[in-house]
Each structure stands twice: as structure tokens, then as C-alpha cells.
Tab-separated table of C-alpha atoms in Angstrom:
chain	number	residue	atom	x	y	z
S	1	MET	CA	-14.691	-9.871	33.830
S	2	SER	CA	-17.687	-8.145	35.388
S	3	GLU	CA	-20.942	-9.942	36.030
S	4	LEU	CA	-23.357	-9.914	33.106
S	5	THR	CA	-26.570	-8.117	33.953
S	6	PRO	CA	-29.403	-6.779	31.788
S	7	GLU	CA	-27.996	-3.289	32.366
S	8	THR	CA	-24.388	-4.063	31.400
S	9	ILE	CA	-24.576	-6.773	28.742
S	10	ASN	CA	-23.727	-6.249	25.088
S	11	CYS	CA	-25.988	-8.897	23.567
S	12	ALA	CA	-24.359	-8.632	20.128
S	13	GLU	CA	-21.106	-9.924	21.631
S	14	ALA	CA	-22.162	-12.014	24.618
S	15	CYS	CA	-25.046	-13.903	23.027
S	16	VAL	CA	-23.587	-14.992	19.666
S	17	ASN	CA	-24.132	-18.632	20.612
S	18	GLY	CA	-27.465	-18.031	22.348
S	19	CYS	CA	-28.841	-15.859	25.125
S	20	VAL	CA	-26.663	-15.947	28.246
S	21	LEU	CA	-29.150	-14.256	30.585
S	22	GLY	CA	-32.148	-16.517	30.057
S	23	ASP	CA	-35.197	-15.121	31.884
S	24	ARG	CA	-33.298	-11.912	32.717
S	25	CYS	CA	-32.764	-11.101	29.013
S	26	PRO	CA	-33.605	-7.441	28.298
S	27	ASN	CA	-34.750	-8.437	24.794
S	28	ARG	CA	-37.249	-11.172	25.699
S	29	GLU	CA	-40.216	-9.366	24.182
S	30	TYR	CA	-38.352	-8.896	20.897
S	31	ARG	CA	-37.170	-12.501	20.874
S	32	ALA	CA	-40.751	-13.708	21.307
S	33	ALA	CA	-41.918	-11.463	18.465
S	34	ALA	CA	-39.108	-12.735	16.220
S	35	VAL	CA	-39.972	-16.366	16.957
S	36	LYS	CA	-43.649	-15.677	16.223
S	37	PHE	CA	-42.728	-13.954	12.939
S	38	MET	CA	-40.502	-16.871	11.890
S	39	ASN	CA	-43.189	-19.432	12.766
S	40	ASP	CA	-46.045	-17.523	11.096
S	41	THR	CA	-44.288	-16.315	7.920
S	42	PRO	CA	-43.600	-18.553	4.916
S	43	LEU	CA	-39.911	-18.857	4.024
S	44	ASP	CA	-40.541	-17.467	0.523
S	45	GLN	CA	-41.967	-14.293	2.074
S	46	ILE	CA	-39.006	-13.953	4.477
S	47	LEU	CA	-36.599	-14.316	1.554
S	48	GLN	CA	-38.518	-11.693	-0.422
S	49	ILE	CA	-38.373	-9.264	2.506
S	50	ALA	CA	-34.609	-9.780	2.679
S	51	ALA	CA	-34.187	-9.320	-1.073
S	52	ASP	CA	-36.313	-6.166	-1.055
S	53	SER	CA	-34.285	-4.635	1.762
S	54	TYR	CA	-30.873	-5.261	0.167
S	55	PRO	CA	-30.810	-2.271	-2.239
S	56	LYS	CA	-31.914	0.080	0.555
S	57	ARG	CA	-29.199	-1.210	2.915
S	58	LEU	CA	-26.572	-1.040	0.162
S	59	LEU	CA	-27.424	2.581	-0.678
S	60	ALA	CA	-27.354	3.517	3.020
S	61	SER	CA	-23.920	1.926	3.351
S	62	ILE	CA	-22.613	3.815	0.314
S	63	GLU	CA	-23.975	7.083	1.706
S	64	ARG	CA	-22.315	6.459	5.088
S	65	ASP	CA	-19.002	5.803	3.327
S	66	ARG	CA	-19.366	9.032	1.317
S	67	GLN	CA	-20.058	11.035	4.467
S	68	ARG	CA	-17.037	9.521	6.219
S	69	ALA	CA	-14.832	10.327	3.226
S	70	ALA	CA	-16.135	13.905	3.074
S	71	ASN	CA	-15.781	14.434	6.843
S	72	PRO	CA	-12.745	12.517	8.105
S	73	PRO	CA	-12.291	12.391	11.883
S	74	GLN	CA	-10.300	15.298	13.276
S	75	GLU	CA	-7.344	14.548	15.520
């Protein structure tokens, strides 16, 4: 396996149990913003944001599925 660097890492796979790069993490600024948001936002408000976004995400998923069905990959 190749060495994990900020340029080569896939954080979605490598960091499922926590950041593996520590101070070299390419997403440090976003992590800090997320921690600040979680600390400064009441849980009820976070849950409302999630609930409000669900219909939008569901419709986007349905539209993606329709487009895939209408335009199957060509071999």
C-alpha cells in the first residue's frame, strides 16, 4: 500500500474511524468549522436542518436515477 499523504488520501475511506493524517489533514479547516458548528448549534436546530434537507436530497436521488435509466452507459 502506498504512503498516505494529503495529496493521495481518500478521506472517505481512510478516515472512517478518525483522521489518519493528524496535523497534515487536508480538511483541517473544514473539521474546525464543523466542530464549531456542532458546539454552537442546539441539537434541535441540527435535527431540523437535517429534516429540512431530506426531501431535497430524496428528489435529487430520484432525478439521478431517472437520468441513469434514460441514459444507460454505452459499452
